[in-house]
GROMACS .gro file of C-alpha atoms in nm:
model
  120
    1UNK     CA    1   0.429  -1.116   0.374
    2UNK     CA    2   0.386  -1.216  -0.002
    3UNK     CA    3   0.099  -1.040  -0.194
    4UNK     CA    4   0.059  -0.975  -0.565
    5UNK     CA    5   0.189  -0.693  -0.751
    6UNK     CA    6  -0.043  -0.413  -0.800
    7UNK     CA    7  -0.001  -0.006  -0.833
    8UNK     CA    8  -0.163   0.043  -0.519
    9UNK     CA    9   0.076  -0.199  -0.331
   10UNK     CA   10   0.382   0.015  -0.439
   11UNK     CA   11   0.209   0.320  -0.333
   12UNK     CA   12   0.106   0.209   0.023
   13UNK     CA   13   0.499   0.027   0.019
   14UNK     CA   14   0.632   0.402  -0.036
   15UNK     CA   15   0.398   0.603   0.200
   16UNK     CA   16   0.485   0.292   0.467
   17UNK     CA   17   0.833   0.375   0.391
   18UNK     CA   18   0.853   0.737   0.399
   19UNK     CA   19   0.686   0.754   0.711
   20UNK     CA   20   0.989   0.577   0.849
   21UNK     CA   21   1.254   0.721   0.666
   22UNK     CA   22   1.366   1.077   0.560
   23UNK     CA   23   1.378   0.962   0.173
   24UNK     CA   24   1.230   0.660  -0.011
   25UNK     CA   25   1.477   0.502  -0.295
   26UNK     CA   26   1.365   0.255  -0.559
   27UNK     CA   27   1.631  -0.017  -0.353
   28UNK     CA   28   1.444   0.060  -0.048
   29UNK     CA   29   1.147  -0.084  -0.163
   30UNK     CA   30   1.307  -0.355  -0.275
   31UNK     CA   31   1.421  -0.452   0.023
   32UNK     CA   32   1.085  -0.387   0.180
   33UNK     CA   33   0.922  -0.636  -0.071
   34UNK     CA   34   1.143  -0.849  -0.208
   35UNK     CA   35   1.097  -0.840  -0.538
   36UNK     CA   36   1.336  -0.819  -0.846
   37UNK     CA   37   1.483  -0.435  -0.925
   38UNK     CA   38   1.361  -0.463  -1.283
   39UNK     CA   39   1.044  -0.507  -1.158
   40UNK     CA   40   1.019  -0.220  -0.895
   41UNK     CA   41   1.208   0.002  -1.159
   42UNK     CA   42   0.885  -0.090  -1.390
   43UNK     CA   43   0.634  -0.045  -1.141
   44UNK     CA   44   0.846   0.294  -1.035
   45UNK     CA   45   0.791   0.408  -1.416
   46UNK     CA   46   0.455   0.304  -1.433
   47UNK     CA   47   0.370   0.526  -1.088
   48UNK     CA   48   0.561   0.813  -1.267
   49UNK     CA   49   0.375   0.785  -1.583
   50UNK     CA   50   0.051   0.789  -1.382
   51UNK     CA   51   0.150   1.091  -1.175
   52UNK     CA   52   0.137   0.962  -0.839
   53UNK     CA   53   0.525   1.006  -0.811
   54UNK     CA   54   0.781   1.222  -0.909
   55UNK     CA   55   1.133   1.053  -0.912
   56UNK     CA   56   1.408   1.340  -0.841
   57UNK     CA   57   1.757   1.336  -0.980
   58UNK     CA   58   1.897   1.234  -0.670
   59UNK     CA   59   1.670   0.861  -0.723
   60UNK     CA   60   1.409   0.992  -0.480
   61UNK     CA   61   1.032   0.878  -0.488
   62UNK     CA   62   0.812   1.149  -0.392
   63UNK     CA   63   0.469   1.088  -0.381
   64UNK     CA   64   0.246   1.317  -0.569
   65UNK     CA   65  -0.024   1.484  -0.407
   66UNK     CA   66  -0.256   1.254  -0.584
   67UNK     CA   67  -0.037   0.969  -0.480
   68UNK     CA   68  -0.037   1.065  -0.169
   69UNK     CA   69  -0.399   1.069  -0.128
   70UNK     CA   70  -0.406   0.707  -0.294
   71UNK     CA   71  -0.145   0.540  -0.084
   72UNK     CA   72  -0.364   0.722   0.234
   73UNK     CA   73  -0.657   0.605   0.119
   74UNK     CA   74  -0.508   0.229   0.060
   75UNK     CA   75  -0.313   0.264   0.391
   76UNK     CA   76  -0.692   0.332   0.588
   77UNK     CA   77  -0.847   0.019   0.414
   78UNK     CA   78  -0.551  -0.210   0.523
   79UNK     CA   79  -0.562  -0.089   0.866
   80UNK     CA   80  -0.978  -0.106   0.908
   81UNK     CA   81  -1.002  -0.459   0.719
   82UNK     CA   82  -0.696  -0.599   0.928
   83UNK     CA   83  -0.835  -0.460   1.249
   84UNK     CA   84  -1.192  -0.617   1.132
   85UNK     CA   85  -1.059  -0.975   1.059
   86UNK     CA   86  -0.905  -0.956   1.399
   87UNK     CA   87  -1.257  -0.818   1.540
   88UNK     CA   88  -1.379  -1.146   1.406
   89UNK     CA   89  -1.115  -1.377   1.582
   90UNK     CA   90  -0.812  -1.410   1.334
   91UNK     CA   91  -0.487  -1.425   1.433
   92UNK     CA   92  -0.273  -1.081   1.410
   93UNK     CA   93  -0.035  -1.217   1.123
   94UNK     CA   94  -0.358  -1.390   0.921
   95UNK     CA   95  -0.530  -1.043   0.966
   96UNK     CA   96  -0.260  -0.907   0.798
   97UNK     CA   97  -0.166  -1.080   0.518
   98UNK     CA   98  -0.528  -1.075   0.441
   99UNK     CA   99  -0.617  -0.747   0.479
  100UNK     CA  100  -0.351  -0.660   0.206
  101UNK     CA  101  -0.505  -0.898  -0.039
  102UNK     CA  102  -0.840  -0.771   0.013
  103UNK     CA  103  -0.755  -0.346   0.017
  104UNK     CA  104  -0.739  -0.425  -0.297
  105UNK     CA  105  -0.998  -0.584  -0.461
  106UNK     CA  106  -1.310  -0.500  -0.225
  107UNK     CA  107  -1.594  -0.264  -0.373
  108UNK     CA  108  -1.606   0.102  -0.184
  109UNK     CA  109  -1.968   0.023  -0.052
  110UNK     CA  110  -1.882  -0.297   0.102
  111UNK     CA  111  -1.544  -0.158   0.256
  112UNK     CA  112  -1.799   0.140   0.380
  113UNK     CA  113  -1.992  -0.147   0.550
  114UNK     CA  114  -1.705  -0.286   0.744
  115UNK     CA  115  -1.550   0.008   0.817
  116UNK     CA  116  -1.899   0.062   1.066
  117UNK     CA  117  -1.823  -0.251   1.162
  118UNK     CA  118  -1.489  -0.182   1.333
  119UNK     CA  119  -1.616   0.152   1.474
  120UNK     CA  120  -1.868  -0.029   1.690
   0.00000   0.00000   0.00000
C-alpha cells in the first residue's frame, strides 16, 4: 500500500503496530512502510517535537496520550471511510488504499456525514 508521507500516517503506522507488538522501534516501522530510515528517523523527531511520542532510551516509540488520541482518532476514519467505499461497491484492497488517502485530507463535517452513512 503506497500513500504519502504525513504526521498522521506515522501515528496510525505506530498505534497499528503496537497493537500487534509488545514495543514499536523506529526499524519496525520501516519495515511496515517501506520507506528510507532517514526519513522515519525525521518523521520520528518531528512526532517527538510535537509531543505525540516519547522515544525511550531503549529506541522505543511510545505514543503520548495526545498521540494516542490522534492515531485513534485517524485509525476510526480509516476504518469508517474504507468500510463506506466498500458499502458503495469497491473492491476490499481499492477501499483500502483509498480510505488512507482520504483520512487524511477530508473536512470533520463531511467525515461526520459518512460516518451516518456506514451506521445505516
Amino acid at each position: 500500500m503506497k500513500v504519502y508521507e504525513s504526521e498522521e500516517m506515522y501515528l496510525e503506522t505506530i498505534l497499528s503496530l503496537k497493537n500487534k507488538k509488545s514495543l514499536v522501534r523506529s526499524v519496525d516501522i520501516v519495515e511496515e512502510l517501506g520507506y528510507a530510515k532517514s526519513s522515519v528517523s525525521r518523521a520520528v523527531n518531528l512526532l517527538a517535537k510535537k509531543n505525540y511520542i516519547q522515544i525511550k532510551s531503549t529506541g522505543e516509540i511510545v505514543l503520548t496520550a495526545e498521540g494516542k488520541a490522534k492515531a485513534e482518532s485517524i485509525f476510526e476514519r480509516h476504518q469508517v471511510l474504507k468500510k463506506a467505499l466498500i458499502k458503495m461497491g469497491a473492491e476490499e484492497n481499492s477501499a483500502e488504499e483509498n480510505a488512507c488517502r482520504i483520512e487524511h485530507v477530508i473536512s470533520d463535517d463531511i467525515f461526520e456525514i459518512i460516518k451516518q452513512f456506514v451506521s445505516i
